[in-house]
Amino acid sequence: MSVVIKKPDTHRREYAYFELPNKLKAVVGSDPACDKAGAALTVNVGMCYERKDLPGLAHFLEHMLFTGTKKYPKEGEYMEFIKQNAGTTNANTACYVTNYMFEIKPEALEPALDRFARFFTEPLLTRDCTEREINAVDSEYQAGHTMPWWRYIGIMNMSANPDHPFHVAVGNNKVLKDDPKERGVDLYDEMVKLYNDFYSANGMTVCVIGKESIAELEAMVKDKFGAVVNKGLSLPLGDAVSDKPPFLPKDWNRLLLQCPVKDIKELKFSWVIPYQAPLWKTKPGAYASHLLGHEGKGSLTAVLKERGIISGCSTSRGAWLEGAFSLFHVSFDLTDSGVHEVAEIGRLLFTYIGMLQRADVKVWILEEMQKLRQVQFRFGEDRRPFDLAAQIAGSLQHHPAAEVLAGPSQLYELDPSGTAALLKCLTLEGVRVTHQAKVLADRCTDRDTSYDSPMKFEPLDASWLEIWSTALSSGNSAESAGSALGLRLPEPNPFIPEDLSLKAPAAQAARLPSRLPGTTKLLGYVFHRQDDVFKQPKARIHFNIRSPFICKNVQNYVKVSLWTRVVEEALADYSYDADVAGLRYSLGVSSSALTLSFSGFHDKLGVLIDAVAKKMREIAAKKTGSVPENLFKIVADSYGDQLRNAAFHSRPISQCAMRASELLGKGSGFPVEQMYEAFGETKRESLDGLSDVLFRSCHVEAFVLGNATPDDARALAKSLEKSLALKRPLDILPEVAEAALPPGRTVWSLDSTDKDDPNHAVLMRLQLSKSIEDSALLSVLCKILGSKFFDVLRTQQQLGYIVGMGSTVGLAFNYLVAQVQTEFHPDYTRGRIDAFFDEHFAWLESGITEEEFKTCCDGVLSELMTKPKNLAEEYSSFSREFSQRTYNFDRKDKLVAYIESGKVNLAALRTFVKEKVLAAPRIYIQVKKVLDKEDKPLPDGAKTPEDPPEMRRWNGYETGCKEFKTIAKWFPMNTAVVPAQSLIKLRKPKFGKVKDLHPESRGVNLILKVLKCGEPEEDKSGQRVIEASCGDHTGCVSLRLRGDSQVNLALEAVRQGGCVRIQNAKAIMIRCYIRIAIDKWGKLAATDETIDGEVDEKNDISAVEYELAEK
């Protein structure tokens, strides 16, 4: 009998389950209309099956499987094939499983699967790759050296029972290379043994998703995976793993002190509980997790926040550590005053736990949880195959085939007794308390054995245990003990959606968002698209609120950032129910604007928008007084930690990206160090009257997607306008701009701001135009070279774990980007980056085949034509055009059309590289570690190349900023405000030709290529003026341009060989010769459009002299 796999309504694909003769289990998903395919395999072998004296061996094996197979022996071939065919691939090793997955364009699924499946039938596991892959594992280890999660993992090893198989390890050079060599252990042989002993078909689960039919996909899986050997292994889970406990009470039931690198203040209570995966129908831990992590009124979180000692609370499980046991954590983010309140936090926690243990399990709460999970699964959003296939393959390890999608989330059976039994596991005798904060440094006198982080185990304080024991058992009434402290169970959730109907669609559905006419003067920019694809009762609404106040100075920016957090904190107990019911909002500052976003079921969306907007208007308004002190303290504490961490504990590669944004952007933010300094000067009273200033004069734009009609969108916008009490709109928006890089090459060398990080980093940005032509060619170039860059610099040269190349889009420019985080000296690393591009740009001239070029070109097309899988992805595809105010929502369509036109060919790519890429300005931002640790020695025969004499060098942050400021040319964002009423009257402009211009020409609309510009001059008012020679295929003409915006736009168009769009311009006469001028009624803008053919420079309209006729 065939298995019917339960699925959400949004999943259009058909699923089927089957088992191969070798006992490998498989699920396939067929969607003939899919634009991405994918596959994943999970094997029930992980870290806990390796020798404990070879920690990291399973992870090392995962790496080695990628080094080639008998049919495809070339190293890097698999990765290159996937990347060139619009795909991505990854793998990860957990304690009891290892996961492998990939995604690719549908047409390439079969050959990709052929390569993938051979990892498990005929891997080469080449001995010659051993040292190199150990180094790759070590780079991964080094990248996580200062990260809290990995330090926690290292300490879990120290606590584990040596007689139990459980242990966790990434691996590094010491434990995988040096130590085994010293002991005479052949690591390679042990790795092969692990593969041969444990990788068995009957422990593997596979998911394949493609456009083929179910029968075709099933045949494909049988063909590719049928040869995997079934070794008949039965690997136990849960209590069957060992008759010994994973942790001995004396090692677990303790206080763990940690001194983190970052400014983290956390208190965590952890329990080892029975393995929960077999209890997927009842999920007994869900009730405790829901109530202990609740943030509504009367919750543990709300009461502790009122006391000002925590800023947040969450519950969690053991994630990928689970298999022999499960974990249950209750974690508190502490405020500065809460760091020393361990006893009090524990008192309230154990009072609440005691309240839950002594009271009957509330069936109505379980029923509410069950109903919400049903609704959320039914309308669950679809996912890309890369994530979905991995989820299904992993789920098939623990759930019946019918439940691989539904089982992980659904609460099928209400089990009050099982729920009560789990609550009884939360005892004082079984708790571990982890306390981490920088103020504990003096007490952290030991080091963990994996990451050498400062820590210390101590017995739990006897006075704490006495207080907590009393709290856990005090009082005869189940609720009296909690209520005396303000604790109580939640009320029924008012945000559970009731109206799940779909709005009637328009007669003709719009494929792209459009600006709605008929909106108000105060909120006239409302963009809308009613969903006709996902057909869910959900919507997404995004508001951008621009005010001159926000980016006027760094002090204002910090005040507004603090204020947004205060608003969110003030709404926390109200909005938590909405969040649980699948209705979410966020408020923040991004790119000079206040950003307010809502998403979820449409039913109660308007209620939430109204509540949030009213709170925004109320908080810090003059009539309501200062921000409440406890709210400000909670928010300021966490925001201060965030700024400190960003300023002084960011990864080197992240520092490079921050410095690039700070250098090239204007009007969209401030350096984090300046923000941290301004934060130190900001008091609670500094926010007084802030909401009045923000909303007195501002510009608001809205973007509405999903189950909402145009009238709904207008109504929601009007509701926000009313609740915020908007006063008057802006006529022109605050300036936001991006700078052109200086010509040639620039190296900006900076010291790392993280004194503990052992890595350097190099980021290269090469600046190009955003024209459709250049964008298309850049995408193809990155598709060709991206996987090769990774293979050469990471796999072969072993420069580091974080290695990548691609493209990114700015406000005014495109960028080719290359980045490496490394233990080698930055100058050497930069030399390796340059050598790669020199060699591969030369290879593009003669080495690349037409076949490889076409494969990569098709890969780019496949990526561009990939459709969003849910509303979030759909908004993401339009968000840049919305936030940057270009509103070119069809830009992706134009790129597809340009590539399909045949203009993107190998000859065009070579011309693009020679004439534009090689000539483009580029900057290398190098962050050098300050930690006193030697760099990795250079490989034998390697040396750091000398810089050419024309290389520009900036040493230090201040020097670089100062030098750049003197030469920067800025290209602003569109700041014009066009009233909504004019939309009704607008007609599509008709564009003319240069040959038709004459002295009386008015209302001139032209698309022109900019050929050259004269030297800028200043007029009497101090404005820059320039003449630009432009043309189309019918002739050329000179533009008379005035002001920085027009001048910079023309200069950049010359540099990029681009075109401009002129609307409502006019002819003026200068000494009897025609010039075209764009006054305040006209418009000049860069454009992706191109002219037909080449410019006819012989027909120069501006070279014709006109005589004034006598009257």
Short mmCIF file of N, CA and C in Angstrom, two decimals, residues 644-734:
data_model
loop_
_atom_site.label_atom_id
_atom_site.label_comp_id
_atom_site.label_asym_id
_atom_site.label_seq_id
_atom_site.Cartn_x
_atom_site.Cartn_y
_atom_site.Cartn_z
N ARG A 644 29.17 47.39 21.43
CA ARG A 644 30.53 47.00 21.84
C ARG A 644 31.00 45.79 21.05
N ASN A 645 30.11 44.81 20.90
CA ASN A 645 30.49 43.61 20.15
C ASN A 645 30.79 43.93 18.69
N ALA A 646 29.96 44.78 18.09
CA ALA A 646 30.19 45.17 16.69
C ALA A 646 31.49 45.95 16.55
N ALA A 647 31.77 46.82 17.52
CA ALA A 647 32.96 47.67 17.43
C ALA A 647 34.24 46.92 17.74
N PHE A 648 34.18 45.98 18.68
CA PHE A 648 35.43 45.40 19.20
C PHE A 648 35.51 43.88 19.11
N HIS A 649 34.45 43.23 18.63
CA HIS A 649 34.49 41.77 18.57
C HIS A 649 33.89 41.22 17.29
N SER A 650 33.96 41.98 16.21
CA SER A 650 33.49 41.48 14.92
C SER A 650 34.59 40.65 14.26
N ARG A 651 34.19 39.65 13.49
CA ARG A 651 35.17 38.86 12.74
C ARG A 651 35.94 39.78 11.79
N PRO A 652 37.19 39.49 11.52
CA PRO A 652 37.97 40.34 10.60
C PRO A 652 37.29 40.56 9.25
N ILE A 653 36.68 39.50 8.68
CA ILE A 653 36.04 39.68 7.38
C ILE A 653 34.83 40.58 7.50
N SER A 654 34.14 40.55 8.65
CA SER A 654 33.01 41.45 8.88
C SER A 654 33.49 42.88 9.05
N GLN A 655 34.65 43.06 9.66
CA GLN A 655 35.23 44.41 9.79
C GLN A 655 35.51 44.99 8.41
N CYS A 656 36.03 44.16 7.51
CA CYS A 656 36.28 44.64 6.13
C CYS A 656 34.99 45.15 5.50
N ALA A 657 33.92 44.40 5.63
CA ALA A 657 32.64 44.78 5.02
C ALA A 657 32.11 46.06 5.66
N MET A 658 32.24 46.19 6.99
CA MET A 658 31.79 47.42 7.66
C MET A 658 32.54 48.63 7.15
N ARG A 659 33.86 48.50 7.02
CA ARG A 659 34.68 49.64 6.57
C ARG A 659 34.34 50.03 5.13
N ALA A 660 34.05 49.04 4.29
CA ALA A 660 33.66 49.35 2.91
C ALA A 660 32.37 50.16 2.89
N SER A 661 31.39 49.76 3.70
CA SER A 661 30.12 50.48 3.76
C SER A 661 30.31 51.89 4.30
N GLU A 662 31.12 52.03 5.33
CA GLU A 662 31.36 53.34 5.93
C GLU A 662 32.05 54.29 4.95
N LEU A 663 33.00 53.73 4.17
CA LEU A 663 33.77 54.56 3.25
C LEU A 663 32.91 55.03 2.07
N LEU A 664 32.12 54.12 1.51
CA LEU A 664 31.44 54.39 0.25
C LEU A 664 30.03 54.92 0.40
N GLY A 665 29.50 54.92 1.63
CA GLY A 665 28.13 55.37 1.83
C GLY A 665 28.06 56.71 2.53
N LYS A 666 27.03 57.47 2.22
CA LYS A 666 26.79 58.76 2.88
C LYS A 666 25.29 58.89 3.14
N GLY A 667 24.96 59.31 4.37
CA GLY A 667 23.57 59.56 4.69
C GLY A 667 22.78 58.34 5.08
N SER A 668 23.47 57.19 5.27
CA SER A 668 22.75 55.97 5.59
C SER A 668 23.20 55.33 6.89
N GLY A 669 24.10 55.97 7.61
CA GLY A 669 24.56 55.40 8.87
C GLY A 669 25.86 56.04 9.30
N PHE A 670 26.44 55.50 10.37
CA PHE A 670 27.67 56.05 10.94
C PHE A 670 28.57 54.91 11.39
N PRO A 671 29.89 55.16 11.46
CA PRO A 671 30.81 54.14 11.96
C PRO A 671 30.41 53.67 13.35
N VAL A 672 30.54 52.37 13.58
CA VAL A 672 30.04 51.81 14.83
C VAL A 672 30.78 52.36 16.04
N GLU A 673 32.06 52.72 15.88
CA GLU A 673 32.79 53.30 17.01
C GLU A 673 32.20 54.66 17.40
N GLN A 674 31.81 55.46 16.40
CA GLN A 674 31.16 56.73 16.69
C GLN A 674 29.80 56.51 17.37
N MET A 675 29.09 55.47 16.92
CA MET A 675 27.81 55.17 17.53
C MET A 675 27.98 54.76 18.99
N TYR A 676 29.00 53.98 19.26
CA TYR A 676 29.24 53.54 20.63
C TYR A 676 29.59 54.73 21.52
N GLU A 677 30.38 55.66 21.00
CA GLU A 677 30.73 56.86 21.77
C GLU A 677 29.48 57.71 22.02
N ALA A 678 28.65 57.88 21.00
CA ALA A 678 27.42 58.66 21.17
C ALA A 678 26.46 57.96 22.14
N PHE A 679 26.43 56.64 22.09
CA PHE A 679 25.59 55.89 23.01
C PHE A 679 25.97 56.18 24.46
N GLY A 680 27.27 56.27 24.72
CA GLY A 680 27.74 56.54 26.07
C GLY A 680 27.27 57.88 26.61
N GLU A 681 26.94 58.80 25.70
CA GLU A 681 26.50 60.14 26.11
C GLU A 681 24.97 60.27 26.14
N THR A 682 24.27 59.21 25.72
CA THR A 682 22.82 59.28 25.60
C THR A 682 22.15 58.86 26.91
N LYS A 683 21.32 59.72 27.44
CA LYS A 683 20.60 59.44 28.68
C LYS A 683 19.12 59.19 28.37
N ARG A 684 18.42 58.73 29.36
CA ARG A 684 16.98 58.48 29.18
C ARG A 684 16.26 59.75 28.74
N GLU A 685 16.65 60.89 29.33
CA GLU A 685 15.99 62.16 29.00
C GLU A 685 16.32 62.63 27.59
N SER A 686 17.38 62.04 26.99
CA SER A 686 17.76 62.43 25.63
C SER A 686 16.69 62.09 24.62
N LEU A 687 15.81 61.14 24.99
CA LEU A 687 14.76 60.70 24.06
C LEU A 687 13.48 61.52 24.19
N ASP A 688 13.43 62.43 25.16
CA ASP A 688 12.20 63.20 25.39
C ASP A 688 11.77 63.95 24.12
N GLY A 689 10.52 63.79 23.75
CA GLY A 689 9.97 64.49 22.59
C GLY A 689 10.39 63.93 21.26
N LEU A 690 11.09 62.79 21.26
CA LEU A 690 11.65 62.28 20.00
C LEU A 690 10.55 61.91 19.01
N SER A 691 9.49 61.26 19.46
CA SER A 691 8.45 60.85 18.51
C SER A 691 7.76 62.07 17.88
N ASP A 692 7.67 63.17 18.63
CA ASP A 692 7.09 64.39 18.05
C ASP A 692 7.94 64.89 16.89
N VAL A 693 9.25 64.91 17.10
CA VAL A 693 10.17 65.39 16.06
C VAL A 693 10.16 64.46 14.85
N LEU A 694 10.16 63.15 15.11
CA LEU A 694 10.21 62.18 14.00
C LEU A 694 9.02 62.30 13.07
N PHE A 695 7.83 62.44 13.64
CA PHE A 695 6.61 62.35 12.84
C PHE A 695 6.01 63.71 12.48
N ARG A 696 6.66 64.78 12.94
CA ARG A 696 6.15 66.12 12.60
C ARG A 696 6.30 66.38 11.11
N SER A 697 7.43 65.96 10.56
CA SER A 697 7.68 66.16 9.13
C SER A 697 8.49 64.96 8.64
N CYS A 698 7.84 64.11 7.86
CA CYS A 698 8.51 62.90 7.38
C CYS A 698 7.86 62.42 6.10
N HIS A 699 8.51 61.46 5.47
CA HIS A 699 8.02 60.87 4.22
C HIS A 699 7.87 59.38 4.44
N VAL A 700 6.68 58.84 4.17
CA VAL A 700 6.40 57.43 4.41
C VAL A 700 6.06 56.73 3.10
N GLU A 701 6.66 55.56 2.90
CA GLU A 701 6.34 54.73 1.75
C GLU A 701 5.94 53.35 2.24
N ALA A 702 4.99 52.73 1.57
CA ALA A 702 4.48 51.42 1.97
C ALA A 702 4.57 50.43 0.83
N PHE A 703 4.77 49.17 1.19
CA PHE A 703 4.84 48.08 0.22
C PHE A 703 3.97 46.96 0.76
N VAL A 704 2.92 46.59 0.04
CA VAL A 704 1.94 45.61 0.53
C VAL A 704 1.88 44.44 -0.44
N LEU A 705 2.13 43.25 0.08
CA LEU A 705 2.10 42.02 -0.72
C LEU A 705 1.17 41.01 -0.07
N GLY A 706 0.54 40.15 -0.86
CA GLY A 706 -0.18 39.03 -0.30
C GLY A 706 -1.67 39.13 -0.43
N ASN A 707 -2.36 38.63 0.59
CA ASN A 707 -3.82 38.55 0.56
C ASN A 707 -4.44 39.89 0.97
N ALA A 708 -4.23 40.87 0.12
CA ALA A 708 -4.73 42.23 0.38
C ALA A 708 -5.07 42.88 -0.95
N THR A 709 -6.26 43.47 -1.03
CA THR A 709 -6.69 44.17 -2.24
C THR A 709 -6.08 45.57 -2.25
N PRO A 710 -6.17 46.29 -3.37
CA PRO A 710 -5.70 47.69 -3.37
C PRO A 710 -6.38 48.53 -2.30
N ASP A 711 -7.68 48.33 -2.10
CA ASP A 711 -8.37 49.08 -1.05
C ASP A 711 -7.87 48.73 0.34
N ASP A 712 -7.54 47.44 0.54
CA ASP A 712 -6.95 47.03 1.82
C ASP A 712 -5.63 47.76 2.05
N ALA A 713 -4.82 47.82 1.00
CA ALA A 713 -3.51 48.46 1.11
C ALA A 713 -3.66 49.94 1.47
N ARG A 714 -4.58 50.61 0.80
CA ARG A 714 -4.81 52.03 1.10
C ARG A 714 -5.30 52.20 2.55
N ALA A 715 -6.18 51.30 2.97
CA ALA A 715 -6.74 51.41 4.32
C ALA A 715 -5.68 51.19 5.38
N LEU A 716 -4.81 50.22 5.16
CA LEU A 716 -3.74 49.96 6.12
C LEU A 716 -2.78 51.14 6.20
N ALA A 717 -2.48 51.73 5.04
CA ALA A 717 -1.61 52.90 5.03
C ALA A 717 -2.26 54.07 5.75
N LYS A 718 -3.54 54.27 5.51
CA LYS A 718 -4.25 55.37 6.16
C LYS A 718 -4.33 55.15 7.67
N SER A 719 -4.48 53.90 8.08
CA SER A 719 -4.51 53.58 9.50
C SER A 719 -3.19 53.96 10.16
N LEU A 720 -2.09 53.65 9.50
CA LEU A 720 -0.79 54.02 10.05
C LEU A 720 -0.65 55.54 10.13
N GLU A 721 -1.06 56.21 9.07
CA GLU A 721 -0.99 57.68 9.03
C GLU A 721 -1.76 58.29 10.20
N LYS A 722 -2.94 57.75 10.45
CA LYS A 722 -3.77 58.29 11.54
C LYS A 722 -3.16 58.00 12.90
N SER A 723 -2.69 56.76 13.11
CA SER A 723 -2.15 56.38 14.41
C SER A 723 -0.85 57.11 14.74
N LEU A 724 -0.05 57.39 13.70
CA LEU A 724 1.20 58.13 13.93
C LEU A 724 0.96 59.63 14.00
N ALA A 725 -0.24 60.07 13.67
CA ALA A 725 -0.59 61.49 13.67
C ALA A 725 0.42 62.28 12.84
N LEU A 726 0.63 61.81 11.59
CA LEU A 726 1.57 62.49 10.70
C LEU A 726 1.09 63.90 10.42
N LYS A 727 2.02 64.86 10.39
CA LYS A 727 1.65 66.27 10.25
C LYS A 727 1.82 66.78 8.82
N ARG A 728 3.04 66.71 8.33
CA ARG A 728 3.25 67.23 6.97
C ARG A 728 4.33 66.41 6.27
N PRO A 729 4.19 66.27 4.94
CA PRO A 729 5.16 65.47 4.17
C PRO A 729 6.41 66.28 3.87
N LEU A 730 7.43 65.59 3.39
CA LEU A 730 8.65 66.24 2.92
C LEU A 730 8.52 66.52 1.43
N ASP A 731 9.08 67.64 0.99
CA ASP A 731 9.10 67.96 -0.43
C ASP A 731 10.28 67.28 -1.13
N ILE A 732 11.36 67.09 -0.38
CA ILE A 732 12.53 66.40 -0.92
C ILE A 732 13.15 65.61 0.23
N LEU A 733 13.70 64.46 -0.06
CA LEU A 733 14.18 63.57 0.99
C LEU A 733 15.63 63.86 1.36
N PRO A 734 16.04 63.44 2.56
CA PRO A 734 17.44 63.61 2.96
C PRO A 734 18.37 62.87 2.00
#
